[in-house]
CSV table of C-alpha atoms in Angstrom, one decimal:
chain,number,residue,atom,x,y,z
J,1,MET,CA,39.4,-54.5,-99.2
J,2,LEU,CA,37.3,-53.4,-96.8
J,3,VAL,CA,39.4,-51.0,-94.0
J,4,ARG,CA,38.3,-49.3,-90.7
J,5,PRO,CA,39.2,-46.4,-89.6
J,6,ALA,CA,42.2,-46.1,-86.8
J,7,SER,CA,39.7,-45.4,-84.3
J,8,ALA,CA,36.9,-47.5,-85.2
J,9,GLY,CA,38.9,-50.8,-82.5
J,10,ARG,CA,39.2,-48.1,-78.8
J,11,SER,CA,36.2,-47.0,-76.7
J,12,ARG,CA,35.9,-43.2,-76.7
J,13,PRO,CA,36.2,-41.8,-73.1
J,14,GLY,CA,33.9,-41.1,-70.6
J,15,PHE,CA,30.6,-41.9,-67.0
J,16,THR,CA,28.6,-44.6,-67.8
J,17,LEU,CA,25.7,-43.8,-66.2
J,18,ALA,CA,25.7,-46.4,-63.9
J,19,GLU,CA,29.5,-44.9,-62.5
J,20,VAL,CA,27.5,-41.2,-62.4
J,21,SER,CA,25.2,-42.1,-60.5
J,22,ILE,CA,27.4,-44.1,-58.0
J,23,SER,CA,29.5,-41.0,-57.8
J,24,LEU,CA,26.4,-39.0,-56.7
J,25,VAL,CA,24.8,-40.7,-54.2
J,26,LEU,CA,28.4,-40.5,-52.7
J,27,GLY,CA,28.6,-37.0,-52.8
J,28,ALA,CA,25.5,-36.7,-51.4
J,29,LEU,CA,26.0,-38.7,-48.5
J,30,VAL,CA,28.9,-37.0,-48.0
J,31,LEU,CA,27.8,-33.3,-47.9
J,32,SER,CA,25.2,-34.8,-45.4
J,33,LEU,CA,28.3,-35.6,-43.5
J,34,VAL,CA,29.8,-32.9,-43.4
J,35,PHE,CA,26.0,-30.7,-43.1
J,36,ALA,CA,25.9,-33.2,-39.8
J,37,ILE,CA,28.7,-32.6,-38.3
J,38,GLY,CA,28.7,-28.6,-38.7
J,39,GLY,CA,25.1,-28.3,-37.1
J,40,HIS,CA,26.6,-30.8,-34.5
J,41,LEU,CA,29.6,-28.3,-33.8
J,42,ASP,CA,27.5,-25.4,-33.6
J,43,ALA,CA,24.8,-26.5,-31.9
J,44,GLN,CA,27.7,-27.1,-28.8
J,45,LEU,CA,29.3,-24.6,-29.2
J,46,ARG,CA,25.9,-22.2,-28.6
J,47,ARG,CA,24.9,-24.8,-25.6
J,48,GLU,CA,29.0,-24.4,-24.3
J,49,ALA,CA,28.7,-20.5,-25.2
J,50,ILE,CA,25.2,-20.6,-23.0
J,51,ARG,CA,27.1,-22.3,-20.4
J,52,VAL,CA,29.9,-20.1,-20.0
J,53,ALA,CA,27.2,-17.5,-19.7
J,54,VAL,CA,25.3,-18.6,-17.2
J,55,SER,CA,28.1,-19.8,-15.1
J,56,GLU,CA,29.6,-15.9,-15.5
J,57,GLN,CA,25.6,-14.7,-13.7
J,58,LEU,CA,25.5,-16.7,-11.2
J,59,SER,CA,29.6,-16.4,-10.2
J,60,GLY,CA,28.9,-12.3,-10.6
J,61,ALA,CA,25.6,-12.5,-8.1
J,62,ALA,CA,28.3,-15.1,-5.4
J,63,GLU,CA,31.0,-12.9,-5.8
J,64,VAL,CA,28.6,-9.3,-4.5
J,65,LEU,CA,26.6,-10.4,-2.6
J,66,PRO,CA,29.1,-11.5,0.5
J,67,ILE,CA,30.2,-8.0,0.5
J,68,ASP,CA,27.5,-6.4,2.0
J,69,LEU,CA,26.3,-9.5,3.5
J,70,ARG,CA,29.3,-10.2,5.5
J,71,GLY,CA,29.8,-7.6,8.0
J,72,LEU,CA,25.8,-7.4,8.7
J,73,SER,CA,25.3,-7.2,12.8
J,74,PRO,CA,22.0,-7.9,13.2
J,75,ALA,CA,21.7,-7.7,17.0
J,76,SER,CA,21.9,-4.3,16.1
J,77,GLY,CA,19.2,-4.0,13.8
J,78,ASP,CA,21.6,-4.2,10.4
J,79,ILE,CA,19.3,-5.9,8.8
J,80,ALA,CA,15.8,-3.9,9.0
J,81,ILE,CA,12.6,-6.2,11.5
J,82,GLY,CA,10.3,-8.0,8.5
J,83,GLU,CA,12.7,-7.7,5.5
J,84,ALA,CA,14.6,-10.7,5.4
J,85,ARG,CA,12.3,-12.4,2.8
J,86,ASP,CA,13.1,-15.4,0.7
J,87,SER,CA,13.0,-13.0,-2.4
J,88,SER,CA,14.9,-9.6,-0.7
J,89,ILE,CA,16.6,-7.9,2.4
J,90,GLN,CA,16.6,-4.5,3.8
J,91,LEU,CA,19.5,-4.1,4.9
J,92,ARG,CA,22.3,-1.5,6.8
J,93,GLN,CA,25.3,-0.6,4.5
J,94,THR,CA,28.3,0.1,6.4
J,95,ILE,CA,29.5,2.8,3.9
J,96,ALA,CA,32.8,3.8,6.3
J,97,ASN,CA,34.2,3.1,9.2
J,98,ALA,CA,36.6,5.4,11.5
J,99,LEU,CA,37.8,6.1,14.7
J,100,VAL,CA,36.9,9.3,16.7
J,101,CYS,CA,40.2,11.5,17.2
J,102,GLY,CA,37.5,14.6,19.3
J,103,GLY,CA,36.0,17.9,18.7
J,104,THR,CA,33.0,19.6,20.1
J,105,ALA,CA,28.8,18.8,20.2
J,106,SER,CA,28.4,19.2,16.9
J,107,THR,CA,31.7,18.5,15.1
J,108,TRP,CA,33.4,14.8,15.3
J,109,ILE,CA,37.4,14.8,13.6
J,110,LEU,CA,37.9,11.1,12.1
J,111,ALA,CA,41.2,8.8,11.1
J,112,PRO,CA,39.5,7.3,8.4
J,113,PHE,CA,39.3,3.3,8.3
J,114,LEU,CA,43.6,2.0,6.2
J,115,GLY,CA,41.7,-0.6,3.5
J,116,ALA,CA,43.7,-3.6,1.7
J,117,GLY,CA,47.1,-2.1,0.8
J,118,ALA,CA,46.8,0.8,3.3
J,119,ARG,CA,45.0,2.8,1.9
J,120,SER,CA,43.2,5.4,3.2
J,121,ALA,CA,39.1,5.2,2.2
J,122,VAL,CA,38.0,7.7,1.9
J,123,PRO,CA,34.0,7.7,2.8
J,124,ALA,CA,31.7,9.6,0.8
J,125,VAL,CA,29.4,10.1,3.1
J,126,GLU,CA,26.2,12.1,2.6
J,127,ASP,CA,23.7,14.9,4.8
J,128,GLY,CA,21.4,11.9,5.7
J,129,ASP,CA,23.7,8.9,6.5
J,130,THR,CA,23.0,7.0,9.7
J,131,ALA,CA,26.5,7.2,12.3
J,132,TRP,CA,27.5,4.7,14.7
J,133,VAL,CA,29.0,5.0,18.0
J,134,LEU,CA,30.2,2.2,19.5
J,135,LEU,CA,30.6,3.9,23.1
J,136,ASP,CA,31.8,1.9,26.6
J,137,SER,CA,29.4,1.8,29.1
J,138,ASP,CA,28.6,0.8,32.9
J,139,SER,CA,25.7,-1.7,30.7
J,140,GLY,CA,29.0,-2.6,27.7
J,141,GLU,CA,29.1,-1.3,24.7
J,142,GLN,CA,26.0,0.0,23.1
J,143,TRP,CA,25.8,1.3,19.9
J,144,ARG,CA,25.1,5.3,20.0
J,145,VAL,CA,23.2,5.9,16.9
J,146,LEU,CA,23.6,9.5,15.5
J,147,ARG,CA,22.6,12.0,12.5
J,148,LEU,CA,25.0,13.1,10.1
J,149,ARG,CA,24.7,16.4,7.9
J,150,ALA,CA,28.4,16.6,6.3
J,151,ILE,CA,31.3,16.1,5.7
J,152,ARG,CA,35.4,18.1,5.3
J,153,ARG,CA,38.8,17.4,4.9
J,154,ALA,CA,40.5,18.8,8.3
J,155,SER,CA,44.0,20.0,9.3
J,156,ASP,CA,43.8,18.3,12.7
J,157,SER,CA,45.7,15.8,14.6
J,158,CYS,CA,45.2,12.9,15.4
J,159,ALA,CA,47.4,9.9,17.7
J,160,ALA,CA,48.2,6.4,16.0
J,161,VAL,CA,46.5,3.6,16.7
J,162,THR,CA,47.8,-0.3,15.9
J,163,ASP,CA,46.6,-3.7,15.8
J,164,ALA,CA,48.0,-7.0,18.4
J,165,ASP,CA,50.9,-6.3,14.9
J,166,GLY,CA,52.0,-3.9,15.0
J,167,ALA,CA,49.8,-2.8,11.8
J,168,THR,CA,48.4,0.7,11.5
J,169,VAL,CA,43.9,0.4,11.3
J,170,PHE,CA,43.5,3.8,10.8
J,171,ASP,CA,45.3,7.0,8.9
J,172,VAL,CA,45.5,9.5,11.6
J,173,THR,CA,47.5,11.8,8.6
J,174,HIS,CA,44.0,12.6,6.7
J,175,LEU,CA,41.3,14.0,8.9
J,176,TRP,CA,37.9,14.3,8.8
J,177,ALA,CA,35.9,16.4,10.5
J,178,ALA,CA,32.1,15.6,10.6
J,179,ASP,CA,29.5,17.8,11.1
J,180,LEU,CA,26.0,16.4,13.3
J,181,ARG,CA,22.8,16.7,13.8
J,182,ASP,CA,22.3,15.9,16.2
J,183,SER,CA,24.8,16.6,19.6
J,184,LEU,CA,26.7,14.6,21.4
J,185,VAL,CA,30.6,15.1,23.2
J,186,ALA,CA,32.9,13.3,21.0
J,187,THR,CA,34.6,10.3,22.9
J,188,PRO,CA,38.3,9.4,22.2
J,189,GLY,CA,39.3,6.6,20.9
J,190,ALA,CA,35.5,5.0,19.8
J,191,VAL,CA,34.5,3.5,16.7
J,192,LEU,CA,32.2,5.1,13.9
J,193,ARG,CA,30.8,3.5,11.4
J,194,VAL,CA,28.9,5.5,8.6
J,195,THR,CA,25.4,3.5,7.0
J,196,ARG,CA,23.0,4.2,4.7
J,197,PRO,CA,19.8,1.5,3.7
J,198,LEU,CA,20.7,-0.6,0.7
J,199,ARG,CA,18.0,-3.5,-0.7
J,200,PHE,CA,18.6,-6.5,-2.2
J,201,SER,CA,15.3,-8.1,-4.6
J,202,PHE,CA,14.9,-10.9,-6.9
J,203,TYR,CA,12.2,-9.3,-9.1
J,204,ARG,CA,10.2,-9.3,-12.3
J,205,GLY,CA,11.7,-7.8,-15.3
J,206,GLY,CA,9.9,-6.5,-18.3
J,207,ASP,CA,10.7,-9.9,-20.2
J,208,GLY,CA,9.0,-12.2,-18.2
J,209,ARG,CA,12.4,-12.7,-16.9
J,210,TRP,CA,14.0,-13.4,-12.8
J,211,TYR,CA,17.0,-11.1,-12.2
J,212,LEU,CA,19.3,-10.3,-8.7
J,213,GLY,CA,18.5,-6.3,-8.4
J,214,MET,CA,20.0,-3.4,-5.9
J,215,ARG,CA,18.1,-0.3,-4.6
J,216,SER,CA,20.4,1.8,-3.6
J,217,TRP,CA,18.8,4.9,-1.0
J,218,SER,CA,18.2,8.4,-1.4
J,219,THR,CA,19.3,10.3,1.3
J,220,THR,CA,18.0,13.5,-0.4
J,221,THR,CA,14.3,12.4,-1.3
J,222,LEU,CA,14.6,9.6,2.4
J,223,GLN,CA,13.5,6.4,0.0
J,224,PHE,CA,15.5,4.2,-2.2
J,225,ASN,CA,15.8,4.7,-5.7
J,226,GLY,CA,14.9,2.7,-8.4
J,227,ILE,CA,16.5,-0.3,-9.0
J,228,GLN,CA,19.4,-1.8,-10.6
J,229,PRO,CA,20.5,-4.9,-12.4
J,230,VAL,CA,23.0,-7.0,-11.0
J,231,SER,CA,23.4,-10.4,-12.6
J,232,GLY,CA,20.8,-13.0,-13.8
J,233,PRO,CA,18.5,-13.8,-15.2
J,234,PHE,CA,17.7,-17.2,-12.6
J,235,ALA,CA,15.1,-19.4,-11.9
J,236,ALA,CA,12.0,-18.2,-9.9
J,237,VAL,CA,11.4,-17.4,-6.6
J,238,SER,CA,8.7,-19.7,-5.8
J,239,GLY,CA,8.7,-21.0,-2.6
J,240,ASP,CA,11.8,-23.5,-1.7
J,241,ARG,CA,12.3,-24.6,-5.3
J,242,GLY,CA,13.0,-21.4,-7.3
J,243,THR,CA,15.8,-18.4,-6.2
J,244,ARG,CA,15.7,-17.9,-2.8
J,245,PHE,CA,18.4,-16.3,-0.4
J,246,VAL,CA,17.5,-18.5,3.4
J,247,PHE,CA,17.7,-17.0,6.7
J,248,PHE,CA,18.8,-19.6,9.9
J,249,ASP,CA,20.3,-19.0,13.4
J,250,SER,CA,23.4,-19.7,15.3
J,251,ALA,CA,22.2,-22.7,16.0
J,252,GLY,CA,21.3,-23.7,12.6
J,253,GLU,CA,17.5,-23.1,12.8
J,254,ARG,CA,15.9,-21.8,9.6
J,255,ILE,CA,14.3,-18.1,10.0
J,256,ASN,CA,10.6,-17.4,8.7
J,257,SER,CA,10.7,-15.8,5.2
J,258,GLY,CA,9.4,-11.8,7.3
J,259,ALA,CA,10.2,-13.2,10.0
J,260,ALA,CA,10.0,-9.7,12.5
J,261,ASP,CA,12.6,-10.8,14.9
J,262,THR,CA,15.9,-10.1,12.2
J,263,ARG,CA,18.6,-9.6,15.6
J,264,THR,CA,18.8,-14.2,15.6
J,265,ILE,CA,20.6,-14.0,11.8
J,266,ALA,CA,23.8,-15.9,11.8
J,267,ARG,CA,23.5,-17.5,8.2
J,268,ILE,CA,22.7,-15.7,5.0
J,269,GLU,CA,22.3,-18.6,2.1
J,270,SER,CA,20.9,-17.6,-1.9
J,271,VAL,CA,20.4,-20.2,-3.7
J,272,LEU,CA,20.8,-18.8,-7.3
J,273,ILE,CA,19.2,-21.5,-9.5
J,274,SER,CA,20.1,-20.3,-13.8
J,275,ASP,CA,16.8,-19.9,-16.2
J,276,THR,CA,17.7,-20.9,-19.2
J,277,ALA,CA,15.3,-21.3,-22.7
J,278,PRO,CA,14.3,-24.7,-23.1
J,279,ALA,CA,15.7,-24.8,-27.3
J,280,ALA,CA,18.9,-24.2,-25.7
J,281,MET,CA,19.3,-27.9,-24.4
J,282,VAL,CA,21.1,-27.2,-21.5
J,283,ALA,CA,20.2,-28.2,-18.0
J,284,ARG,CA,20.1,-25.4,-15.4
J,285,GLU,CA,22.3,-25.1,-12.8
J,286,SER,CA,22.0,-24.4,-9.8
J,287,LEU,CA,24.6,-21.9,-6.8
J,288,THR,CA,24.3,-22.0,-2.5
J,289,VAL,CA,26.1,-18.9,-1.2
J,290,VAL,CA,26.9,-19.2,2.3
J,291,VAL,CA,27.4,-16.1,3.8
J,292,ALA,CA,28.1,-16.5,8.0
J,293,LEU,CA,28.2,-12.8,9.1
J,294,ARG,CA,31.0,-11.3,11.0
J,295,ASN,CA,29.3,-9.0,13.3
J,296,ARG,CA,26.3,-11.7,14.8
J,297,GLN,CA,26.1,-11.1,18.5
């Protein structure tokens, strides 16, 4: 009689070729799906990072420009003749404000303006800076220009000056003596401001992209220093479709770029358009900074 082994009636453990093939296909599909989702998330994160960087560039320029533009007095010549252009603006930056307490024709005693938090604003004045003193005469108020030679601490005294609410406006406890290059008898109570040329420009950098830059004035060489980048990159300056400065008078009429008469400028708009690489697949963002000049008369 033929006897079969006990294991002969049971199938051997394992997978068939069809099962293995199906498993490989499903695994490949799962891996493809994981890679696709991961790639999509990575691209989305990169786009979001670029969008955040663009927003920071726009907001950076939006924070800097109003600080130096809002207090301009175009009627007094704070914007240089013919230097209000779509790509640049040259202005007189106010670096110090003070009250004339007294002095002589060659040295004035000044009380510096109290800034935010009632802190004394130390005047960062250099030899060659320009001072403008507001004088009241029979013909009305006018700004008289003076050239400064140096400024130093003074031990003189000065009467306190307060505003309509009774708050102290000038620091009469920390006075300065300003030596003048010109000669003019000091008028106690007159307001004085010190200015220095400053230039904002949209310029093309070494990488071929456009940036907002600032050029400060050298009182030693009497010319502008090299341009320093402030923010960017931005879209190119190209007339009414690109990044640009736009100027308006008090009636809302637009003033042409480079116009000789800048005294009627009452509002400055800075149109900032982001510049992003095409591969970033991020739509361009834009921001218009509107600055109504406080002292346009």
